[in-house]
Each structure stands twice: as structure tokens, then as C-alpha cells.
Short mmCIF file of C-alpha atoms in Angstrom, two decimals:
data_model
loop_
_atom_site.label_atom_id
_atom_site.label_comp_id
_atom_site.label_asym_id
_atom_site.label_seq_id
_atom_site.Cartn_x
_atom_site.Cartn_y
_atom_site.Cartn_z
CA SER A 1 104.74 125.02 119.80
CA PRO A 2 103.12 128.70 118.59
CA SER A 3 105.44 130.70 116.54
CA PRO A 4 106.31 134.41 118.27
CA SER A 5 104.29 137.10 116.93
CA PRO A 6 106.51 139.50 114.73
CA SER A 7 106.01 142.48 117.51
CA THR A 8 108.00 139.96 119.70
CA SER A 9 110.37 139.10 117.43
CA LEU A 10 111.26 142.94 116.79
CA ALA A 11 111.60 143.53 120.28
CA SER A 12 114.07 140.89 120.67
CA ALA A 13 116.08 141.88 118.04
CA ASP A 14 116.10 145.53 119.27
CA SER A 15 117.27 144.28 122.72
CA ARG A 16 120.26 142.64 120.94
CA SER A 17 121.26 145.26 118.69
CA LEU A 18 121.29 147.66 121.80
CA LEU A 19 123.54 145.09 123.88
CA ALA A 20 125.95 144.66 120.85
CA CYS A 21 126.29 148.02 120.15
CA PRO A 22 127.42 150.88 122.42
CA SER A 23 125.85 154.24 122.72
CA LYS A 24 127.48 156.49 120.14
CA SER A 25 127.52 159.25 123.33
CA ALA A 26 129.59 157.16 125.50
CA GLN A 27 132.49 158.93 126.56
CA PRO A 28 135.81 157.74 127.23
CA GLY A 29 136.32 156.73 131.03
CA THR A 30 132.44 156.09 131.80
CA ALA A 31 131.07 152.96 132.98
CA SER A 32 130.83 150.06 130.63
CA ILE A 33 128.60 146.91 130.58
CA SER A 34 129.86 143.30 130.02
CA LEU A 35 128.31 140.92 127.91
CA ALA A 36 129.38 137.94 129.92
CA LYS A 37 126.30 136.22 131.22
CA GLY A 38 126.05 136.87 134.91
CA SER A 39 128.59 139.57 134.90
CA ALA A 40 126.56 142.79 133.65
CA GLN A 41 128.23 145.19 136.08
CA PRO A 42 129.57 148.47 135.46
CA SER A 43 133.22 148.42 135.54
CA PRO A 44 134.73 151.46 137.54
CA SER A 45 136.47 154.00 135.16
CA SER A 46 140.20 154.11 135.37
CA SER A 47 142.21 157.31 135.93
CA PRO A 48 145.78 157.35 136.14
CA PRO A 49 147.18 158.04 139.80
CA SER A 50 147.71 161.44 141.07
CA ALA A 51 151.14 162.65 141.11
CA PRO A 52 152.78 163.15 144.54
CA GLN A 53 152.65 167.01 145.94
CA LEU A 54 156.04 168.68 146.70
CA GLN A 55 156.56 170.87 149.01
CA PRO A 56 156.63 174.63 148.03
CA PHE A 57 159.83 176.34 148.30
CA ASN A 58 160.74 179.81 147.31
CA ALA A 59 164.08 179.86 145.85
CA SER A 60 164.82 183.44 146.85
CA GLN A 61 164.22 183.05 150.61
CA PRO A 62 166.10 180.95 153.30
CA PRO A 63 164.06 177.80 153.92
CA GLU A 64 162.29 177.79 157.42
CA SER A 65 162.87 174.28 157.92
CA PRO A 66 166.46 172.38 157.65
CA HIS A 67 164.66 169.44 155.98
CA VAL A 68 163.28 171.47 152.69
CA LEU A 69 165.03 170.57 149.48
CA THR A 70 166.22 174.10 148.28
CA HIS A 71 167.12 172.68 145.18
CA ILE A 72 163.50 172.07 144.03
CA ASP A 73 161.32 175.15 143.18
CA GLU A 74 157.67 175.74 143.88
CA SER A 75 156.84 173.79 140.47
CA GLY A 76 158.86 170.93 141.48
CA ASN A 77 161.49 171.65 139.07
CA ALA A 78 165.29 171.70 139.57
CA SER A 79 166.68 175.08 140.58
CA MET A 80 169.89 176.50 141.50
CA VAL A 81 169.48 178.46 144.66
CA ASN A 82 169.64 182.05 144.56
CA VAL A 83 172.30 183.50 147.34
CA SER A 84 172.23 186.93 146.70
CA HIS A 85 171.02 187.90 149.65
CA LYS A 86 173.41 185.69 151.86
CA PRO A 87 176.06 187.75 153.21
CA SER A 88 179.77 186.83 152.51
CA THR A 89 181.16 184.91 155.53
CA PRO A 90 184.33 182.46 155.89
CA ARG A 91 183.58 178.88 155.07
CA SER A 92 185.49 175.81 155.28
CA ALA A 93 184.59 171.99 155.15
CA THR A 94 186.71 168.85 155.50
CA ALA A 95 185.89 165.37 153.72
CA THR A 96 187.45 161.94 153.34
CA ALA A 97 187.29 159.14 151.33
CA THR A 98 189.03 155.73 151.76
CA VAL A 99 190.72 153.37 149.34
CA LEU A 100 191.23 149.86 150.18
CA LEU A 101 193.93 148.72 148.01
CA GLY A 102 194.80 145.31 149.04
CA HIS A 103 198.42 143.77 149.84
CA ASP A 104 199.84 143.95 146.51
CA ALA A 105 198.73 147.54 145.72
CA TYR A 106 199.72 148.77 148.94
CA THR A 107 203.11 147.51 148.99
CA ALA A 108 203.67 148.81 145.43
CA LEU A 109 202.38 152.25 146.48
CA ALA A 110 204.37 152.24 150.05
CA GLN A 111 207.46 151.11 148.43
CA GLY A 112 207.36 153.91 145.45
CA GLN A 113 207.14 150.56 143.17
CA THR A 114 204.22 151.65 141.05
CA THR A 115 204.50 151.85 137.16
CA LYS A 116 202.90 155.47 136.88
CA GLY A 117 205.10 157.05 139.61
CA ASP A 118 204.40 159.43 142.79
CA VAL A 119 200.66 158.25 143.42
CA LEU A 120 200.20 160.44 146.61
CA ALA A 121 201.77 163.57 144.61
CA VAL A 122 199.59 163.09 141.48
CA SER A 123 196.43 162.29 143.57
CA ARG A 124 197.07 165.38 145.67
CA VAL A 125 197.19 167.60 142.85
CA ALA A 126 194.28 165.84 141.15
CA GLY A 127 192.11 166.47 144.11
CA ILE A 128 192.91 170.06 144.26
CA LEU A 129 191.97 170.61 140.47
CA ALA A 130 188.73 168.91 140.83
CA ALA A 131 187.50 171.08 143.99
CA LYS A 132 188.18 174.25 141.74
CA ARG A 133 186.06 172.77 138.94
CA THR A 134 183.15 171.37 141.28
CA SER A 135 180.53 173.88 139.50
CA GLU A 136 181.22 172.43 135.93
CA LEU A 137 180.56 168.48 137.48
CA ILE A 138 177.59 168.98 139.69
CA PRO A 139 175.13 170.89 137.76
CA LEU A 140 173.64 173.07 140.32
CA CYS A 141 176.48 174.03 142.60
CA HIS A 142 177.78 177.90 142.52
CA PRO A 143 181.12 178.65 140.81
CA LEU A 144 182.93 179.70 143.96
CA LEU A 145 186.29 181.50 144.57
CA LEU A 146 188.26 179.26 146.38
CA SER A 147 190.68 180.60 148.88
CA HIS A 148 192.33 177.56 149.76
CA VAL A 149 192.35 173.65 149.09
CA SER A 150 194.33 170.73 150.74
CA VAL A 151 194.29 167.25 149.97
CA ASP A 152 196.27 164.99 152.84
CA PHE A 153 196.94 161.28 152.82
CA GLU A 154 197.19 158.73 155.91
CA LEU A 155 198.35 155.50 155.28
CA LYS A 156 197.07 152.23 157.23
CA PRO A 157 199.48 149.22 156.65
CA GLU A 158 197.22 146.97 158.97
CA THR A 159 194.26 147.33 156.72
CA ASN A 160 196.32 148.11 153.48
CA ALA A 161 194.32 151.28 152.84
CA VAL A 162 194.94 155.16 152.35
CA VAL A 163 192.66 157.49 154.06
CA ILE A 164 192.16 160.79 152.24
CA PHE A 165 191.20 164.20 153.53
CA SER A 166 190.37 167.52 151.76
CA THR A 167 189.60 170.73 152.68
CA ALA A 168 188.45 173.59 151.32
CA SER A 169 187.77 177.18 152.38
CA CYS A 170 186.48 180.40 150.74
CA ALA A 171 184.74 183.65 151.59
CA GLY A 172 181.12 183.74 150.18
CA GLY A 173 177.47 183.23 150.33
CA THR A 174 177.30 179.56 149.71
CA GLY A 175 179.28 176.41 151.55
CA VAL A 176 182.26 174.65 150.12
CA GLU A 177 180.91 171.03 151.23
CA MET A 178 180.87 169.90 147.49
CA GLU A 179 184.27 171.05 146.69
CA ALA A 180 185.60 169.31 149.82
CA MET A 181 183.88 166.19 148.77
CA THR A 182 184.84 166.50 144.95
CA ALA A 183 188.70 166.77 145.73
CA ALA A 184 188.34 163.75 148.12
CA SER A 185 186.39 161.50 145.47
CA VAL A 186 188.93 162.43 142.74
CA SER A 187 191.82 162.10 144.62
CA ALA A 188 190.54 158.53 145.69
CA LEU A 189 189.83 157.75 141.61
CA THR A 190 193.23 158.57 141.00
CA VAL A 191 194.76 156.43 143.67
CA TYR A 192 192.75 153.86 142.01
CA ASP A 193 194.05 154.70 138.54
CA MET A 194 197.84 155.05 139.82
CA CYS A 195 197.58 151.56 141.34
CA LYS A 196 195.24 149.60 139.21
CA ALA A 197 198.26 147.86 137.40
CA ALA A 198 198.82 145.78 140.82
CA SER A 199 195.23 145.06 141.34
CA LYS A 200 191.54 145.66 139.80
CA SER A 201 190.02 144.80 143.10
CA ILE A 202 190.76 148.26 144.77
CA GLU A 203 187.87 149.81 146.33
CA ILE A 204 186.77 153.10 147.29
CA THR A 205 184.50 153.53 150.38
CA GLU A 206 183.88 155.78 153.15
CA LEU A 207 183.40 158.99 151.01
CA ARG A 208 181.60 161.64 153.50
CA LEU A 209 181.90 165.18 154.68
CA LEU A 210 183.73 165.25 158.10
CA SER A 211 182.91 168.83 159.35
CA LYS A 212 182.08 172.27 157.98
CA SER A 213 181.73 175.61 159.17
CA GLY A 214 180.62 179.17 158.24
CA GLY A 215 177.14 180.37 157.21
CA LYS A 216 173.73 180.28 158.96
CA SER A 217 173.95 177.08 160.29
CA GLY A 218 177.34 177.15 161.75
CA GLU A 219 179.55 174.66 162.85
CA TRP A 220 178.85 170.94 162.17
CA ARG A 221 180.97 167.68 162.72
CA ALA A 222 180.17 164.02 162.23
CA GLN A 223 180.10 161.45 164.45
CA PRO A 224 183.50 159.84 164.71
CA ARG A 225 183.61 156.40 163.03
CA GLY A 226 186.79 154.07 161.79
CA ASP A 227 189.68 155.95 160.83
CA ALA A 228 187.85 159.10 159.87
CA HIS A 229 189.50 161.16 163.07
CA GLY A 230 191.42 163.80 160.88
CA PRO A 231 194.56 164.16 158.75
CA THR A 232 197.92 162.71 159.35
CA LYS A 233 199.90 164.99 156.70
CA SER A 234 201.90 163.27 154.66
#
């Protein structure tokens, strides 16, 4: 067969060179050419997915919707809410938590036989102390001058449980829901600590807000559920 002419050989060599060496002007993210046979299709440029858009919020103004997250500013950053424009009004909140002790630990608590002493007395003081230090535990909470904190207990022998009710109140520009819930949670943890020698399977459940009053949103009460119906003081 006749040998290819010099011009034909040079053209073939130039074509191979172009395919093997990408253009120096190619920019990252532009389409590329696959050298595999039958797949010389441009591959789409890959770009990172766009970040979700957060709803802007002006922290110096009250939210128009109750569903706006007030601890997020217009840039999407965590923000301590400015409450300087809010009037000082009486505010109160009550929270609850339930400690499921089991038979052995409940019997020890009810009969005063725990090795660490008076479970309910220590847990009450722990809850009150925790309420006063809520702003040191929850980063964006405001330090509040609390007027009153109470922690009460209800023993439930039929379920071997202790139900805790905590109430916090103040006169100020922001609510005391977190103070009440912090008191209930730390009180429950203290019950666990005081009784763990009798059982390691103690459970803390049903930590939630029961009611709040004061402020722009006024009165609010949770729907009744289980034993969380209010305190029977002990």
C-alpha cells in the first residue's frame, strides 16, 4: 500500500498533540474533553451547592411572626436579642421533669435510706441555684434578677417516679422559661446523683415547659399530659 505523504503525517501528529494536551487557556470549572472512544462529550462543570437562605431578622425590632428565630440575626449568625425596647413586666414560668427511679432506688428515697442523705432537700437547693445561673449555662440567655424560684416534688409510688415542678418569676424585659426549665433539669440530675448508688438505670424524662405568663405573648399553657398536672408540694 502507498505510504502516507509527509503532509498527512504532520496533520495526524498535530491532531494527536491537540487531543493529548489541553489548552493552556482552559480555566478551572470549564468543560473538558474525554479521550475515551465514543465518549467525547463535554462534562458539566461542577459547582458547590448554594447555601440555604436564612430569613433575615432585625434583632433590634420585635419579630412580626411568632415563628421567626430571634436568636439568628440578618446575617445568619447567633445573636443575643436586644430587649432594651421591651417594658419591664411581671413574668413567670413553670416547668416539669420526671425521674423514673425503679423499685430499689424509689424505695431507698421514700424510706430515707439513700447513702447521700435527704434527696429532695438537696435536689431542691440544686434547682434553685441552677435557675440563678441559667445565663452562665445557656449562652444567649439574659442575666435576670429573679424575684422567686421554687422547686417542688410529687412522689409516684405506682410508677416508682418523682415528678419535679419548678417555677421562676421576675419583673423584667424577657421571660423566665429557661430559668424554670434549668431548675427542673438540674434538680432531676441531682435526684439521679443522690440515688445512683441504688440503681444505674434511672431515667430522666418529660422535661418540658408547663406554663408561662407576662410579656407580649401573654399567657400560655401546655396541653395536659400524663402526671404533669401541677405540683403537690412536699
